[in-house]
mmCIF file of C-alpha atoms in Angstrom:
data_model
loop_
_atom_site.group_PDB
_atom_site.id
_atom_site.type_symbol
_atom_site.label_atom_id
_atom_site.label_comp_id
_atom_site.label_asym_id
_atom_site.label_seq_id
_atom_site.Cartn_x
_atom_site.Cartn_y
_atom_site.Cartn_z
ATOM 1 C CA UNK A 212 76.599 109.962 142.523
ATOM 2 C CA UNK A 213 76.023 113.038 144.878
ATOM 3 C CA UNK A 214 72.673 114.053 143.171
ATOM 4 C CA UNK A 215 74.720 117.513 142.248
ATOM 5 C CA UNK A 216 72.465 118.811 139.678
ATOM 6 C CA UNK A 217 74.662 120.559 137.173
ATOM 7 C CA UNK A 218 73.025 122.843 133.927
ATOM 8 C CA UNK A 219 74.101 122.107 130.217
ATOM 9 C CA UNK A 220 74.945 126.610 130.539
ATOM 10 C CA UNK A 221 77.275 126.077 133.482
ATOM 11 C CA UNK A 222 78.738 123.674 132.268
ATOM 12 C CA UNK A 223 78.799 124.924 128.537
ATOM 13 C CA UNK A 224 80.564 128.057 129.576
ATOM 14 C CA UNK A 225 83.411 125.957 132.390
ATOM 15 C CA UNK A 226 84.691 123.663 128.963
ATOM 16 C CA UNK A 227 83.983 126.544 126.573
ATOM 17 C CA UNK A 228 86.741 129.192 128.725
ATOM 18 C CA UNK A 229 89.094 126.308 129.008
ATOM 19 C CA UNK A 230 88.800 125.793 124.999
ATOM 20 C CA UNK A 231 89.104 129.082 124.572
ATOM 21 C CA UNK A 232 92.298 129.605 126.878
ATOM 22 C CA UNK A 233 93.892 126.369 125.548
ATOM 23 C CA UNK A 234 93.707 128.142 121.664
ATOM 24 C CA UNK A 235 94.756 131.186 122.770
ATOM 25 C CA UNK A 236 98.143 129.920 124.185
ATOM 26 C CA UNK A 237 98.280 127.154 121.276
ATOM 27 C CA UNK A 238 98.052 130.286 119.012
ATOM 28 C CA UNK A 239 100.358 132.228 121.175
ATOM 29 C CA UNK A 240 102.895 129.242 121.273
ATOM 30 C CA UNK A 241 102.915 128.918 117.042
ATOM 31 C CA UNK A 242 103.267 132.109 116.806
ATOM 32 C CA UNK A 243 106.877 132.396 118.754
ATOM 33 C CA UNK A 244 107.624 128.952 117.050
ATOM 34 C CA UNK A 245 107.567 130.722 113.484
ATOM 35 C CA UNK A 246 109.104 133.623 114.654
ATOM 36 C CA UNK A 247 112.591 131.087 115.891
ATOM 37 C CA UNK A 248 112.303 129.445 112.962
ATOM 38 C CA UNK A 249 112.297 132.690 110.743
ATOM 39 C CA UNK A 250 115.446 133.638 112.742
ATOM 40 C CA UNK A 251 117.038 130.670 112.415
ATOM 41 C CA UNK A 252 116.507 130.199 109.023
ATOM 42 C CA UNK A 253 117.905 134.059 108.064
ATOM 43 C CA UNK A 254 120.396 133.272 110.413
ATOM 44 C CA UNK A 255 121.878 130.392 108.336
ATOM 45 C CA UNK A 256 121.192 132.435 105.851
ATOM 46 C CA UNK A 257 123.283 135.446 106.533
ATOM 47 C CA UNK A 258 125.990 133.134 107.990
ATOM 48 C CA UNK A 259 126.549 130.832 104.765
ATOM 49 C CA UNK A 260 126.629 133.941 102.759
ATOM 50 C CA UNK A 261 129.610 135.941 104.874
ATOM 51 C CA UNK A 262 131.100 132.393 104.561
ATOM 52 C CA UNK A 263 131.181 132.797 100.604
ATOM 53 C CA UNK A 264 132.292 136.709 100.806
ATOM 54 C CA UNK A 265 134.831 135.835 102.941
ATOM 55 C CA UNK A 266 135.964 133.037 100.490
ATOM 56 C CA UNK A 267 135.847 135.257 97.796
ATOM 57 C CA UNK A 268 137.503 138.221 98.963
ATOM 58 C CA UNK A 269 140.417 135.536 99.960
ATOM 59 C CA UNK A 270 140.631 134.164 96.603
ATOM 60 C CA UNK A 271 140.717 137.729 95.682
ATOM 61 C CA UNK A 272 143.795 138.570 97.425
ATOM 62 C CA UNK A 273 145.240 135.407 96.369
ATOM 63 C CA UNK A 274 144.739 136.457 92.580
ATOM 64 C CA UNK A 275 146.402 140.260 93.592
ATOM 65 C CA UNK A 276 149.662 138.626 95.290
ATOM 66 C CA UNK A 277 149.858 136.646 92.435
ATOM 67 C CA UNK A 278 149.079 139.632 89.807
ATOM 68 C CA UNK A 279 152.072 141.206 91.466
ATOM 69 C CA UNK A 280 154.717 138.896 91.634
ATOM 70 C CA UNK A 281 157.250 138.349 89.078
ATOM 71 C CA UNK A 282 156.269 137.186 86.690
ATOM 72 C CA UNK A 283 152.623 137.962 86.815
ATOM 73 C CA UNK A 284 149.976 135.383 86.987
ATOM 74 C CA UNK A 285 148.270 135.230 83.352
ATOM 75 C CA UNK A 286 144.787 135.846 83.264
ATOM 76 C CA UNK A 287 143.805 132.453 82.491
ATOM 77 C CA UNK A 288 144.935 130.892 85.851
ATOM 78 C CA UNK A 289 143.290 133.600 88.303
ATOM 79 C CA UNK A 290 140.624 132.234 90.723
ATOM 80 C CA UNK A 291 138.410 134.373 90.590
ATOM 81 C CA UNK A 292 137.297 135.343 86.941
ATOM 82 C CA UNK A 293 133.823 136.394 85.818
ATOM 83 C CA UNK A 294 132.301 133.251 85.219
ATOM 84 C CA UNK A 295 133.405 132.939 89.846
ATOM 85 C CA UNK A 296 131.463 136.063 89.824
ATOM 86 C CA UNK A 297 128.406 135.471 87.697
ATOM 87 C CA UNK A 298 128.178 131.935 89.360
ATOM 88 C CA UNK A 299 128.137 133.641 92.439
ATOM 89 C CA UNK A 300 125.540 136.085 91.962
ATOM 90 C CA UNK A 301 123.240 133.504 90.463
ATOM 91 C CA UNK A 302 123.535 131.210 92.974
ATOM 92 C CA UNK A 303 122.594 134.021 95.510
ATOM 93 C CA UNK A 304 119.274 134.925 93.481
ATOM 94 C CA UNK A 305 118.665 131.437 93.600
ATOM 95 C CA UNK A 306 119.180 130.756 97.384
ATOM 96 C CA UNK A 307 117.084 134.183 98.370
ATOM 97 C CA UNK A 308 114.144 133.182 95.950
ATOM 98 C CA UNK A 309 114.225 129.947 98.095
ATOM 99 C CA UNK A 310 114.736 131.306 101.206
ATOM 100 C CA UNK A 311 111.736 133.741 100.864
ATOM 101 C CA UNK A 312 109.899 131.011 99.505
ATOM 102 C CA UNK A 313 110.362 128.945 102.698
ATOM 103 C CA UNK A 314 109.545 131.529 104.970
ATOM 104 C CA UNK A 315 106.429 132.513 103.643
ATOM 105 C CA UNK A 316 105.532 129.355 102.875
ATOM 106 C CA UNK A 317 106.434 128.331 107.019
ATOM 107 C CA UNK A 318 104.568 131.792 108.008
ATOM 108 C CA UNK A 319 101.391 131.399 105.904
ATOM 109 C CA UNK A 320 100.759 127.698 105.741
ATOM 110 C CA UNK A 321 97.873 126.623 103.381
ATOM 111 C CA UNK A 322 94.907 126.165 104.955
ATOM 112 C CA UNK A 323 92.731 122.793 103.922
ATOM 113 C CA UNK A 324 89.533 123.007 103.254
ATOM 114 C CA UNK A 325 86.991 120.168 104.797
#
């Protein structure tokens, strides 16, 4: 013990900055961690889906060499027919509606009460 006399306002104010400072970069520091996330997560995103395109528009080709050979490929047997395509666009309602849902769900948590 020094006998340093120290008031409950200096000492109030010294822990209250470093509170204060601490929440600010903890709030800072969340902040850029949903923001990588959100990229990351639209960058899977965009990556799976040029994936399926791309699959697509091969199988596509595919079907046209076929269509134009001799003889031509009946309809029956071509890859991609319209129950491809209306798979296809359900499945990418489906995985957007998800994906949104994530995000928001990521960028405004629910907050507990208590």
């Amino acid at each position: 013990m020094t006998g340093e006399v120290v008031t409950i306002a200096a000492e109030e104010g010294r822990i209250g900055n470093a509170v204060e400072s601490a929440t600010a970069r903890s709030i800072t520091a969340d902040i850029w961690l949903r923001v990588a996330m959100v990229v990351v997560v639209c960058g899977i995103f965009i990556w799976l889906n040029w994936r399926v395109i791309d699959f697509v528009q091969q199988a596509l080709r595919l079907d046209l060499e076929r269509m134009q050979a001799t003889p031509p490929l009946p309809p029956e047997h071509r890859l991609v027919t319209s129950n491809v395509v209306m798979a296809l666009i359900g499945a990418t309602v489906v995985q957007t509606g998800v994906g949104f849902i994530a995000i928001t769900s990521y960028l405004f948590p629910k907050r507990l009460n208590g």
